[in-house]
PDB file of C-alpha atoms in Angstrom:
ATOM      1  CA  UNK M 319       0.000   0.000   0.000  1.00 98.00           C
ATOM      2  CA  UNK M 320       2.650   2.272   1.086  1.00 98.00           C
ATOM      3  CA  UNK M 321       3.832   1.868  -2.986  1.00 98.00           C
ATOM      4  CA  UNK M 322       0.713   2.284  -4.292  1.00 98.00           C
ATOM      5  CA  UNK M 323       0.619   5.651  -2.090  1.00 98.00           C
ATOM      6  CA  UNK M 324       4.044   6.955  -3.608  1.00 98.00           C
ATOM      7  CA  UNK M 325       2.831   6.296  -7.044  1.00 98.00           C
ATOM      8  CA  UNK M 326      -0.173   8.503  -6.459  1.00 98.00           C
ATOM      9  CA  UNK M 327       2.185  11.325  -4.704  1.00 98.00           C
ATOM     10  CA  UNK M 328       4.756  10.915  -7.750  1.00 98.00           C
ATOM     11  CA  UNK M 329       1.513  11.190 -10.831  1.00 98.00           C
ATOM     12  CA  UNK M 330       0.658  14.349  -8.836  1.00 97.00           C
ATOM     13  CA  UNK M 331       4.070  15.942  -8.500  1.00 96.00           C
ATOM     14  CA  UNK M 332       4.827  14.560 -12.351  1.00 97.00           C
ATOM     15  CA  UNK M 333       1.593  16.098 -13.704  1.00 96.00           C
ATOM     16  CA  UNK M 334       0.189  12.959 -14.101  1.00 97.00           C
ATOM     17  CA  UNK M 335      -3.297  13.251 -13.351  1.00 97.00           C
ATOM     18  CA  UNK M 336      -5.321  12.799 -10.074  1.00 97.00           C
ATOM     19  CA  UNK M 337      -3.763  11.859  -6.873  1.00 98.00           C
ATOM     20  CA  UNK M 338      -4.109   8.001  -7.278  1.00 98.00           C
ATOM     21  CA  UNK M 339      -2.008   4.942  -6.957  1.00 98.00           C
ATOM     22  CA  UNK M 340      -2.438   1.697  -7.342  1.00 98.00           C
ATOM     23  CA  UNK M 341      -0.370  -1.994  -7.460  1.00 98.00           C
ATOM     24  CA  UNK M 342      -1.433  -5.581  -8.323  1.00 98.00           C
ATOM     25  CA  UNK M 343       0.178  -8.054  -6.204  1.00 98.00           C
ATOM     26  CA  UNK M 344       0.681 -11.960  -6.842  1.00 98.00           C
ATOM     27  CA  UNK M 345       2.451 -14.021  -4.307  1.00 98.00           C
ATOM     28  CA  UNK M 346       3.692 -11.362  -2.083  1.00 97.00           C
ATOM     29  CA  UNK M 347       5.582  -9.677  -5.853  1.00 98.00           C
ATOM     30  CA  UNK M 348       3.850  -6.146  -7.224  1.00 98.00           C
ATOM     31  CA  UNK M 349       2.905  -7.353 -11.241  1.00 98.00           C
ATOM     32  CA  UNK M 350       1.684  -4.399 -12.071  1.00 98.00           C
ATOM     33  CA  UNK M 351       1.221  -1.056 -11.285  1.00 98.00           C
ATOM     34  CA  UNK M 352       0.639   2.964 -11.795  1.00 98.00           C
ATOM     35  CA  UNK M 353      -0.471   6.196 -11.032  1.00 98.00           C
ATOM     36  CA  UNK M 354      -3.704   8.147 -12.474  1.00 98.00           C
ATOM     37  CA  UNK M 355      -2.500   8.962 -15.867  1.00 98.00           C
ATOM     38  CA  UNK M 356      -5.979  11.142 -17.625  1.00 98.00           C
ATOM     39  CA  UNK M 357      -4.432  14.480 -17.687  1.00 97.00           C
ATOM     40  CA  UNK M 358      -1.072  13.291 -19.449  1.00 97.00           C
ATOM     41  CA  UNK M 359      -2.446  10.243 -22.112  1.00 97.00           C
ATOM     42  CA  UNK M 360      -5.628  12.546 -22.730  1.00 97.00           C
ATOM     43  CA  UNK M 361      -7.722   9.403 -21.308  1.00 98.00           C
ATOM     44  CA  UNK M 362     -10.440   9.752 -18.803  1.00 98.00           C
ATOM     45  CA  UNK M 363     -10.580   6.252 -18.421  1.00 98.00           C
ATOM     46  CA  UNK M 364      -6.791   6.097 -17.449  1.00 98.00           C
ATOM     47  CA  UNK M 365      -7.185   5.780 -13.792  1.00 98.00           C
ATOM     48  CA  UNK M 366      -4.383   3.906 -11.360  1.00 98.00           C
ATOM     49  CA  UNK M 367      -6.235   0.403 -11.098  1.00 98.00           C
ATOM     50  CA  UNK M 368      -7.115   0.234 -14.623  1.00 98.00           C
ATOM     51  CA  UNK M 369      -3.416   1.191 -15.612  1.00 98.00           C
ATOM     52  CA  UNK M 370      -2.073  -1.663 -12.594  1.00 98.00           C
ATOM     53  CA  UNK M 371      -4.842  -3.732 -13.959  1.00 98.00           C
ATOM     54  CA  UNK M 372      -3.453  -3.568 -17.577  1.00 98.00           C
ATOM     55  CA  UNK M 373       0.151  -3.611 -17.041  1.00 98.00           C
ATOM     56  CA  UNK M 374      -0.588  -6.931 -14.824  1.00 98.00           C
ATOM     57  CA  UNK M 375      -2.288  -8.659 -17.492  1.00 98.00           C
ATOM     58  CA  UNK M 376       0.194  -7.897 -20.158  1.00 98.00           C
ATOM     59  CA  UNK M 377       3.067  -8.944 -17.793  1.00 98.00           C
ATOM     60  CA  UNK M 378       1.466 -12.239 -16.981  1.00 98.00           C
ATOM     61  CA  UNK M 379      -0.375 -12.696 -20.459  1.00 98.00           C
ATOM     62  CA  UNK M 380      -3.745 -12.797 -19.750  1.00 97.00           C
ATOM     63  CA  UNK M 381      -6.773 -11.548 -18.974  1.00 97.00           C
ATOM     64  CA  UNK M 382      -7.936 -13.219 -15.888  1.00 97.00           C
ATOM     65  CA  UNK M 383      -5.901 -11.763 -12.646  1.00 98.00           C
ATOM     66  CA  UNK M 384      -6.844 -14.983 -10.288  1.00 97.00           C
ATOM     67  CA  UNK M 385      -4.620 -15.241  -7.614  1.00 98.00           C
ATOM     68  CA  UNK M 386      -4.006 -11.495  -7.819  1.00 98.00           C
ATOM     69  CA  UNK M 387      -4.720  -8.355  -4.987  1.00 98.00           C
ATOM     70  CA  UNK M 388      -5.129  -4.744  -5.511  1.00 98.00           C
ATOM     71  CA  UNK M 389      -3.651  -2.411  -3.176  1.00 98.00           C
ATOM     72  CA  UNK M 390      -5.207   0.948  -4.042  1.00 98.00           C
ATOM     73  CA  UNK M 391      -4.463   4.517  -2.493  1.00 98.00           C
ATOM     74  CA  UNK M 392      -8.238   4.897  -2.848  1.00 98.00           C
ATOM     75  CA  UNK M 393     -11.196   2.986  -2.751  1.00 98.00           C
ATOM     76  CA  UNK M 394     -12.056   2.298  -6.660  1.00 98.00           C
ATOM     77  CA  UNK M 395     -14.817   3.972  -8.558  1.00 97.00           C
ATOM     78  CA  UNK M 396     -17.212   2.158  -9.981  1.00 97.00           C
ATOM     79  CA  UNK M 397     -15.129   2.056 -13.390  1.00 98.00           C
ATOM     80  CA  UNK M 398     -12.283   0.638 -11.412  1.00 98.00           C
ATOM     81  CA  UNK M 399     -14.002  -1.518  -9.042  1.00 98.00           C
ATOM     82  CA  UNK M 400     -15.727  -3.263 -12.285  1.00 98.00           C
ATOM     83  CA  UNK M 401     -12.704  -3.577 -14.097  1.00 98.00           C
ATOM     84  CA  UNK M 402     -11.731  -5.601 -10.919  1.00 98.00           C
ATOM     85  CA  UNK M 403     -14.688  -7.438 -11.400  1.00 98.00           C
ATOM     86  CA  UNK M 404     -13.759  -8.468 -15.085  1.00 97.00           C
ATOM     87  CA  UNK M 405     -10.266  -8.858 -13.976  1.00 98.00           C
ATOM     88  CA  UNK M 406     -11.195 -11.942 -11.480  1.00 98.00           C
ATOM     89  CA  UNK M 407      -8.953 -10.103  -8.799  1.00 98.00           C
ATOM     90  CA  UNK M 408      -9.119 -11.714  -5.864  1.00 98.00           C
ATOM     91  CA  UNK M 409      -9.177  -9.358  -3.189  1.00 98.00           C
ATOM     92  CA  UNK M 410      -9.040  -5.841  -3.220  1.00 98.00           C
ATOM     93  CA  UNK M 411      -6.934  -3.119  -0.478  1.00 98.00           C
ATOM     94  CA  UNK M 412      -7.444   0.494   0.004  1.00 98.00           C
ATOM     95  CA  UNK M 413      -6.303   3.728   1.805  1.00 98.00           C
ATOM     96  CA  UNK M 414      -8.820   6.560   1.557  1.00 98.00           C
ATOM     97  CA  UNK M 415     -12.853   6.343   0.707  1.00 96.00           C
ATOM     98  CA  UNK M 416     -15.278   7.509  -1.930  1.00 95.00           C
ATOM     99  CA  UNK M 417     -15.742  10.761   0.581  1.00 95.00           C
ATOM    100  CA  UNK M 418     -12.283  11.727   0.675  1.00 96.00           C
ATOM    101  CA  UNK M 419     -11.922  11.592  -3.292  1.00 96.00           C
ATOM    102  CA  UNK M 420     -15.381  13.585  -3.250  1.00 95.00           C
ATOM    103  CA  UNK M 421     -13.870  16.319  -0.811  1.00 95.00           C
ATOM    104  CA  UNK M 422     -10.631  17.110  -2.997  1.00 95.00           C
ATOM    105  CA  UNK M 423     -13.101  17.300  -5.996  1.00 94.00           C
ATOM    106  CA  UNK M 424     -13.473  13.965  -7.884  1.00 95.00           C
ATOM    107  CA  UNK M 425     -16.872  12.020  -8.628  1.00 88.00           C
ATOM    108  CA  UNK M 426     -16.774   9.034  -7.579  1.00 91.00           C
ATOM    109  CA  UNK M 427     -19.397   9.197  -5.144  1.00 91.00           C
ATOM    110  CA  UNK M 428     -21.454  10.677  -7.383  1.00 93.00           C
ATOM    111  CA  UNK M 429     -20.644   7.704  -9.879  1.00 96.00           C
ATOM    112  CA  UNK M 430     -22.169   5.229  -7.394  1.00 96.00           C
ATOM    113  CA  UNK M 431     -25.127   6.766  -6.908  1.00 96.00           C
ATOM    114  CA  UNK M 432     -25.736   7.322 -10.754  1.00 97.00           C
ATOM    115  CA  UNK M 433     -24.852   3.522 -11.402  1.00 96.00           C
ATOM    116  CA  UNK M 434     -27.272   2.326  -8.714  1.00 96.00           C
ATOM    117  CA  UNK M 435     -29.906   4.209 -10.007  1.00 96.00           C
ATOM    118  CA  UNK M 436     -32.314   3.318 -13.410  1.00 95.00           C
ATOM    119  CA  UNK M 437     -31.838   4.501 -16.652  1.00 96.00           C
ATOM    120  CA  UNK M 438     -34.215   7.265 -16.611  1.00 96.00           C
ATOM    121  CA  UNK M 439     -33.258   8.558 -13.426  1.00 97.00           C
ATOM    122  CA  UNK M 440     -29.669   9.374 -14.435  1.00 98.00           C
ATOM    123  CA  UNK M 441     -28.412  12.956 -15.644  1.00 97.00           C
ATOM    124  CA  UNK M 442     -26.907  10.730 -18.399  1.00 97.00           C
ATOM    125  CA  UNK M 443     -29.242  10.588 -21.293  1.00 97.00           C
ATOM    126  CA  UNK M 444     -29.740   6.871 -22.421  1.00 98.00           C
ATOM    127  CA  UNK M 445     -31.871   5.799 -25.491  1.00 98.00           C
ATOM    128  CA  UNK M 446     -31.980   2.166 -26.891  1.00 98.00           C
ATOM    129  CA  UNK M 447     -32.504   1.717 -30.871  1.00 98.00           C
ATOM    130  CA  UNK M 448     -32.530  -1.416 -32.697  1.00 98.00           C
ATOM    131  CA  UNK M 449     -32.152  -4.604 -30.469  1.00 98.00           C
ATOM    132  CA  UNK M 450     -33.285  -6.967 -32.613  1.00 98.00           C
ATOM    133  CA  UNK M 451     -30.166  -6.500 -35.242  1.00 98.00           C
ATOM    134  CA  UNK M 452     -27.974  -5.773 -32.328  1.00 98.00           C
ATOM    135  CA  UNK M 453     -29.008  -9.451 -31.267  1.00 98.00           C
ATOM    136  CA  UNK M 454     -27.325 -10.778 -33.949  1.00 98.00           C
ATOM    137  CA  UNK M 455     -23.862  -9.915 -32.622  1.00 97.00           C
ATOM    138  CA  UNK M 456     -24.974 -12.257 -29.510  1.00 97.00           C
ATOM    139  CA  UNK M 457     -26.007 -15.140 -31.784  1.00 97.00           C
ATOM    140  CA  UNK M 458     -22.717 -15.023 -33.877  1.00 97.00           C
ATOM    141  CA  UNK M 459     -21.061 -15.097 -30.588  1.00 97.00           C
ATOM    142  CA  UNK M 460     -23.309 -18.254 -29.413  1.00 96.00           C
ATOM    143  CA  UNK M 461     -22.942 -19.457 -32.297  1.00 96.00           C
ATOM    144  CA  UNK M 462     -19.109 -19.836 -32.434  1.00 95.00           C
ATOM    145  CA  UNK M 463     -17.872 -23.039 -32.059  1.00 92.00           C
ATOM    146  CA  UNK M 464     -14.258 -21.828 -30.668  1.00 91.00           C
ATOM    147  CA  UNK M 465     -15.831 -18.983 -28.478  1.00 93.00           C
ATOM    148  CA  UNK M 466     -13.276 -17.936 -25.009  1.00 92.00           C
ATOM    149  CA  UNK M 467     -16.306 -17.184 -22.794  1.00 89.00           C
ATOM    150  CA  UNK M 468     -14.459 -14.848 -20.163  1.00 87.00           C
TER     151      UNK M 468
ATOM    152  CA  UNK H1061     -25.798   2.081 -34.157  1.00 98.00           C
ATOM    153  CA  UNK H1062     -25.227   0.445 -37.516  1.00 98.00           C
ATOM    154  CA  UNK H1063     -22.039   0.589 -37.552  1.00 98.00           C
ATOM    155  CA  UNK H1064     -21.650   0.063 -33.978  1.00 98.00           C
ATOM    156  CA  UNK H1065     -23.266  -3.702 -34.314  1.00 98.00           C
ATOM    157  CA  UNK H1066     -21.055  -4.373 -37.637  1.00 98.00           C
ATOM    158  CA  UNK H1067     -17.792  -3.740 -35.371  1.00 98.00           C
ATOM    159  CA  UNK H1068     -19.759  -6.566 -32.688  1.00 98.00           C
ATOM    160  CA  UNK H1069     -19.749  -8.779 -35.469  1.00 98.00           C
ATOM    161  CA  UNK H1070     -16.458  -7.957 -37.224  1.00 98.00           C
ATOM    162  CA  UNK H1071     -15.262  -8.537 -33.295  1.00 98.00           C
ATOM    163  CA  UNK H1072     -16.375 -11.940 -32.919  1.00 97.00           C
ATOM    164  CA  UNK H1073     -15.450 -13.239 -36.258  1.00 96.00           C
ATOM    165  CA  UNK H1074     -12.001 -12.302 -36.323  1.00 97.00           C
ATOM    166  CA  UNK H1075     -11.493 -13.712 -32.371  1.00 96.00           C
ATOM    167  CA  UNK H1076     -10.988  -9.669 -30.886  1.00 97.00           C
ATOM    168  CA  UNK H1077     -13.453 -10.891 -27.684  1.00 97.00           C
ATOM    169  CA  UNK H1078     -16.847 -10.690 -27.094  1.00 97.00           C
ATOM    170  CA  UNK H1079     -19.747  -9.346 -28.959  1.00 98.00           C
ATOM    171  CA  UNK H1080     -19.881  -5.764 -28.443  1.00 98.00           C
ATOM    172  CA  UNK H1081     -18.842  -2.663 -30.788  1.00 98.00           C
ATOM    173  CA  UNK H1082     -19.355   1.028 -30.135  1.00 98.00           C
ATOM    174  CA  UNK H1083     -18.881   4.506 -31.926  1.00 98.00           C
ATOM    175  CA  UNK H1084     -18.328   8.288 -30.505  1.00 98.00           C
ATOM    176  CA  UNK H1085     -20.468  10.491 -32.623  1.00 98.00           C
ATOM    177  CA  UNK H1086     -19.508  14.395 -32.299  1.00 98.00           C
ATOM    178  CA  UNK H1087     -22.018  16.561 -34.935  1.00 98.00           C
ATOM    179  CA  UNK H1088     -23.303  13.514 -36.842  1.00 97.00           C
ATOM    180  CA  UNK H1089     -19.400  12.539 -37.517  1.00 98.00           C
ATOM    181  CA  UNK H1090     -17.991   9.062 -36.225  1.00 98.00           C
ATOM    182  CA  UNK H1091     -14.755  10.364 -33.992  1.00 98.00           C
ATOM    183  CA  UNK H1092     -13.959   6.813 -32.297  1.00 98.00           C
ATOM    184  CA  UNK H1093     -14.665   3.653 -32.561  1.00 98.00           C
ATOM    185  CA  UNK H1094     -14.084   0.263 -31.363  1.00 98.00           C
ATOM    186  CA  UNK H1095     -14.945  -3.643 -31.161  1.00 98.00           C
ATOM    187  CA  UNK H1096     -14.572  -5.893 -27.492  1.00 98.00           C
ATOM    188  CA  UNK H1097     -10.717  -6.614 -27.872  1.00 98.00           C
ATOM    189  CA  UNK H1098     -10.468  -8.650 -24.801  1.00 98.00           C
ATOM    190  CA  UNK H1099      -9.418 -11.585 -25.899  1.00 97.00           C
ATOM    191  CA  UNK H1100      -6.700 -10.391 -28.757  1.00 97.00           C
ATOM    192  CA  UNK H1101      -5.001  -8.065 -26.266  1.00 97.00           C
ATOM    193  CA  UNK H1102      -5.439  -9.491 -22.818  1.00 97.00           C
ATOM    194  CA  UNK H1103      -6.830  -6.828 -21.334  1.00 98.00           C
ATOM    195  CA  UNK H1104      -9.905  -7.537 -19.361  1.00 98.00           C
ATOM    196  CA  UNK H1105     -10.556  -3.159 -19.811  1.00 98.00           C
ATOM    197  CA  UNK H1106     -10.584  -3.307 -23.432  1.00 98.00           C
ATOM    198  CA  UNK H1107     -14.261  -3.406 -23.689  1.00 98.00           C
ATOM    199  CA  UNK H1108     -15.666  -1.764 -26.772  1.00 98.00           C
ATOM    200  CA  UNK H1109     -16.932   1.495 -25.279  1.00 98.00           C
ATOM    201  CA  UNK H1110     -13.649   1.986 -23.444  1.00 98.00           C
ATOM    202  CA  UNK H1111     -11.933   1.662 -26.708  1.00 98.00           C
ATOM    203  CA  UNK H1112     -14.310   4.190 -28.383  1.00 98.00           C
ATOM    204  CA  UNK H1113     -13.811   6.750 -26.007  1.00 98.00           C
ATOM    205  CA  UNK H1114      -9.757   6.416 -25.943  1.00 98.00           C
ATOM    206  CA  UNK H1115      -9.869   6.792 -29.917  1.00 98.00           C
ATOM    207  CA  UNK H1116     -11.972   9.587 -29.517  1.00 98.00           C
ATOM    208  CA  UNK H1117     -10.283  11.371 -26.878  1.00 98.00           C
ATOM    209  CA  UNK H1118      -6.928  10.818 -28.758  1.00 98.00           C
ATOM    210  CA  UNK H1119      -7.790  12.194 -32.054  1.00 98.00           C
ATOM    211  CA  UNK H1120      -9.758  15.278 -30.270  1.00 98.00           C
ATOM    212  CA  UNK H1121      -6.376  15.752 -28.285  1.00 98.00           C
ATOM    213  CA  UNK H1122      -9.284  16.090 -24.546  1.00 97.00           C
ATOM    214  CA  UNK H1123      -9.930  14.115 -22.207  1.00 97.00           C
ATOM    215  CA  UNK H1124     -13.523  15.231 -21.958  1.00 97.00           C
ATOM    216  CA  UNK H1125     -16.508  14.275 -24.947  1.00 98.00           C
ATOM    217  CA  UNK H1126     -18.621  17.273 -24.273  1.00 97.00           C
ATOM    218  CA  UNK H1127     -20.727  17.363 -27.084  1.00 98.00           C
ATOM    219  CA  UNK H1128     -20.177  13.785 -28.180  1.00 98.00           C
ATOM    220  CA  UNK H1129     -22.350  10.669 -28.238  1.00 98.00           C
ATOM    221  CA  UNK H1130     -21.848   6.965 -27.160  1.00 98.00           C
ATOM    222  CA  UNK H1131     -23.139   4.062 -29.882  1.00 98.00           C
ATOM    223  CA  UNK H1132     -23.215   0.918 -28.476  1.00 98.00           C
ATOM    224  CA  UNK H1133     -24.220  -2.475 -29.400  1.00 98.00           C
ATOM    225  CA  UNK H1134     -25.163  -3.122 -26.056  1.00 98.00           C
ATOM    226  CA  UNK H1135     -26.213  -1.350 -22.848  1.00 98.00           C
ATOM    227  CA  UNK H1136     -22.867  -0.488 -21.458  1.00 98.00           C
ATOM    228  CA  UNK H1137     -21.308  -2.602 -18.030  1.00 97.00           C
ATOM    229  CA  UNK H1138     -20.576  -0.873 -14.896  1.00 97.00           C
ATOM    230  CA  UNK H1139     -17.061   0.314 -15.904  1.00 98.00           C
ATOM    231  CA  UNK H1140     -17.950   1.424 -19.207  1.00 98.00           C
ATOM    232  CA  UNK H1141     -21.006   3.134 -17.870  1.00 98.00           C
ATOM    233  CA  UNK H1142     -18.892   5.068 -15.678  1.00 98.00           C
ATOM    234  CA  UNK H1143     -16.316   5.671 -18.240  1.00 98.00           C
ATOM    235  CA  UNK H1144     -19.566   7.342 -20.141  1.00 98.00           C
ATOM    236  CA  UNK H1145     -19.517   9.582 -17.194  1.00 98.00           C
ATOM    237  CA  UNK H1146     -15.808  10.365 -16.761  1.00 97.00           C
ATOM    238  CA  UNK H1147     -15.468  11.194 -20.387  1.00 98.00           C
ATOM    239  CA  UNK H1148     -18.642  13.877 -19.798  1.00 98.00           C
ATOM    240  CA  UNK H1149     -20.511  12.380 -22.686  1.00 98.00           C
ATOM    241  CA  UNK H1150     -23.858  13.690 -23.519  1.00 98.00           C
ATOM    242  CA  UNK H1151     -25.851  11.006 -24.229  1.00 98.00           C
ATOM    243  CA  UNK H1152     -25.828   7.318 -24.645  1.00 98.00           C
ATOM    244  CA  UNK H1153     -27.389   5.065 -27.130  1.00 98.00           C
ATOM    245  CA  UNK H1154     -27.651   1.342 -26.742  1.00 98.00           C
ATOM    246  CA  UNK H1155     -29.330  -1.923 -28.951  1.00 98.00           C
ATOM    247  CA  UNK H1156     -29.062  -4.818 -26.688  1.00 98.00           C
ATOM    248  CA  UNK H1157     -29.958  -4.691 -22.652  1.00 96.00           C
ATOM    249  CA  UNK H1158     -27.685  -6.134 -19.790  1.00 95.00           C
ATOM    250  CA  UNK H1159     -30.092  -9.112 -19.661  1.00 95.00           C
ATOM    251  CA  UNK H1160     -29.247 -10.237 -23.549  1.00 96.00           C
ATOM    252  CA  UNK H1161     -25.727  -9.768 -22.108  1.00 96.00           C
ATOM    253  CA  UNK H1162     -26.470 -11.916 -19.019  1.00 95.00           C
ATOM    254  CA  UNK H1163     -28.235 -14.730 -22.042  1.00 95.00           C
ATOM    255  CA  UNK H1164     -24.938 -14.613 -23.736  1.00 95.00           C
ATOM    256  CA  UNK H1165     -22.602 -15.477 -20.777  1.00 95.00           C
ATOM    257  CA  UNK H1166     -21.589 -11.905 -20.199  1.00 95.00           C
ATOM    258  CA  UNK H1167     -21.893 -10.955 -16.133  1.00 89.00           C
ATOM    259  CA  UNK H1168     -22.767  -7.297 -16.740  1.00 91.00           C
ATOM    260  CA  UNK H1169     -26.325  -7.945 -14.848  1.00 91.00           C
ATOM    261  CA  UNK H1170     -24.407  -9.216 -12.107  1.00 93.00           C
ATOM    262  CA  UNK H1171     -21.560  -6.458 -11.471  1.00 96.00           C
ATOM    263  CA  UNK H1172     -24.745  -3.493 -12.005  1.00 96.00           C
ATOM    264  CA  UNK H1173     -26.085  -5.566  -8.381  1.00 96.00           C
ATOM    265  CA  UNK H1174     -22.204  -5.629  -7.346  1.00 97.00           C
ATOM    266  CA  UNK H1175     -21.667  -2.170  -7.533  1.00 96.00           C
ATOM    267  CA  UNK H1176     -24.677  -1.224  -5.758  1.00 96.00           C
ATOM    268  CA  UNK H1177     -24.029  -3.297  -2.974  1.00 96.00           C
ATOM    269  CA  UNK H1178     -22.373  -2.306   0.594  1.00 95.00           C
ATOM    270  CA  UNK H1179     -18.885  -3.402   0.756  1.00 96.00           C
ATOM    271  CA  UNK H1180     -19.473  -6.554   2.727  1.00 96.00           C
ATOM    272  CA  UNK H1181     -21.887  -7.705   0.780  1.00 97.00           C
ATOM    273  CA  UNK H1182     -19.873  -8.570  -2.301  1.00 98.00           C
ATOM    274  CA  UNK H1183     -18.585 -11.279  -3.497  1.00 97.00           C
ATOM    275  CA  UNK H1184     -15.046  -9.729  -3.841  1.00 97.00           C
ATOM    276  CA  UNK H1185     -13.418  -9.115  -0.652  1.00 98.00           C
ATOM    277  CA  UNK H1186     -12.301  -5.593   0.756  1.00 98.00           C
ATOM    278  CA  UNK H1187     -10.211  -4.155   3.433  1.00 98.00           C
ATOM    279  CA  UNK H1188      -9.055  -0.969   4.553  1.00 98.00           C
ATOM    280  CA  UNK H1189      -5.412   0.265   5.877  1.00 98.00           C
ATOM    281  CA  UNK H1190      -3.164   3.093   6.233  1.00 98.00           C
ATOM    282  CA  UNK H1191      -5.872   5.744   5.172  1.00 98.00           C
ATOM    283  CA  UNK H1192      -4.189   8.438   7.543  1.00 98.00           C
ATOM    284  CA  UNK H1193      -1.037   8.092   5.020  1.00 98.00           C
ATOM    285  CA  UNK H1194      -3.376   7.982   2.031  1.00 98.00           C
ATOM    286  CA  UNK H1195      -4.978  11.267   2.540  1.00 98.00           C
ATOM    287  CA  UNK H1196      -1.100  13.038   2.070  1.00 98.00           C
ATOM    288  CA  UNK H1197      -2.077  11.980  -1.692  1.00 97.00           C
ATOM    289  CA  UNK H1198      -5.135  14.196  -1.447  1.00 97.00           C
ATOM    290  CA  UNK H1199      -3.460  16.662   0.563  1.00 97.00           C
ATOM    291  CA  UNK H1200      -0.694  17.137  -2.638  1.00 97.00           C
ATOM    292  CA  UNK H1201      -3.715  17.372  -4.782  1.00 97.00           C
ATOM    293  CA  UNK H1202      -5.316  20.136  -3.261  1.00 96.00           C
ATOM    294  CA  UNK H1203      -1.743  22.139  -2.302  1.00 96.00           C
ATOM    295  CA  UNK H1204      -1.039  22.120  -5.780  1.00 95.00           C
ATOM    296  CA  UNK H1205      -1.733  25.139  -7.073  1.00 92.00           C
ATOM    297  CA  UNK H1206      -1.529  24.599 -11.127  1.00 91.00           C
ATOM    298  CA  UNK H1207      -3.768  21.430 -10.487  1.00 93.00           C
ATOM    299  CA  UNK H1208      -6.238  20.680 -13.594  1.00 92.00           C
ATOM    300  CA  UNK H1209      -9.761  19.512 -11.403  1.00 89.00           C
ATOM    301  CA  UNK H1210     -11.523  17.125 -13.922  1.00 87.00           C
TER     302      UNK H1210
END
């Protein structure tokens, strides 16, 4: 943790982005790791545990963290927390909470609520359009003799 | 949205990941675009919405889609749902719903109830330490005085 916390002090003082860190760990060894990297890469979704997430998988190969923890300087947003999900991580560690991202001005409270809620209730604007050709990408898919479910 | 499901298929056919495409549209012009690469780049993030929004946000040179709109095959998951929001887009059009997801072996329906839930309620563990040093990250944030809030 006290890693993940110096990558979050070091993206801040390098103009990184926002003042997060984060490290995947397997076997007691950090696989992966980095700090928030939106304002440098010009990519919102670039946050710490995505960027620990990713450069895990590529150092291991694959897509599937099993076996793996997080240590994060702050409690994930949703984004992150969901890539965990996907990632199959097995545990996850943090510092600081939703609140004390929300008092030094980030949204990630706000995300939870807006994720929780249903699609008309959100200041995000959803519409759906076409479902039954965009079911065809799901039968091609089940379909598939070879398919990697994941 | 068109296009959008032609990336799902193009996707699945030529073993990217799963069956999901989506498109940025900023004033009725495709600015990103991208299929599920999960499986070709092992990287459980590289979900087709997350893709769209990079390309977007690199060839705009922002890190914010004000003005822009999400097309996607599929209602998005959690993260990319809250990648919507991080990248400020204005609106979000979907085909397919999380439960055509869920039909397909896709666990989107399952991280929405995730997210939502308190802490020790998931299925993926949590625990908390060394928040007091943590905060020293936020602390930086805020002391910084050519900080860029986003």
């Amino acid at each position: 943790m006290r890693r993940a916390i110096a990558l979050a002090l070091e993206g801040v003082s390098g103009n990184q982005g926002g003042p997060f860190g984060a490290v995947i760990v397997k076997d007691g060894v950090i696989v992966g790791e980095s700090f928030n990297r939106v304002l440098a890469t010009n990519d919102p979704t670039a946050h710490a545990e995505v960027g620990a997430i990713r450069a895990a998988c590529r150092k291991l190969g694959t897509f599937e963290l099993h076996g793996c923890e997080l240590y994060t300087s702050c409690e994930p947003c949703p984004m992150c927390l969901a890539a965990a999900y996907w990632a199959r991580l097995d545990r996850v560690h943090y510092a600081c909470e939703r609140a004390d991202a929300a008092r030094a001005g980030f949204d990630d409270s706000l995300l939870y609520d807006e994720v929780a809620k249903a699609m008309p209730e959100r200041k995000l604007a959803f519409g759906q359009m076409l479902r039954d050709e965009g079911l065809a990408a799901f039968q091609a898919w089940l379909d598939k003799p070879d398919r990697t479910q994941y």
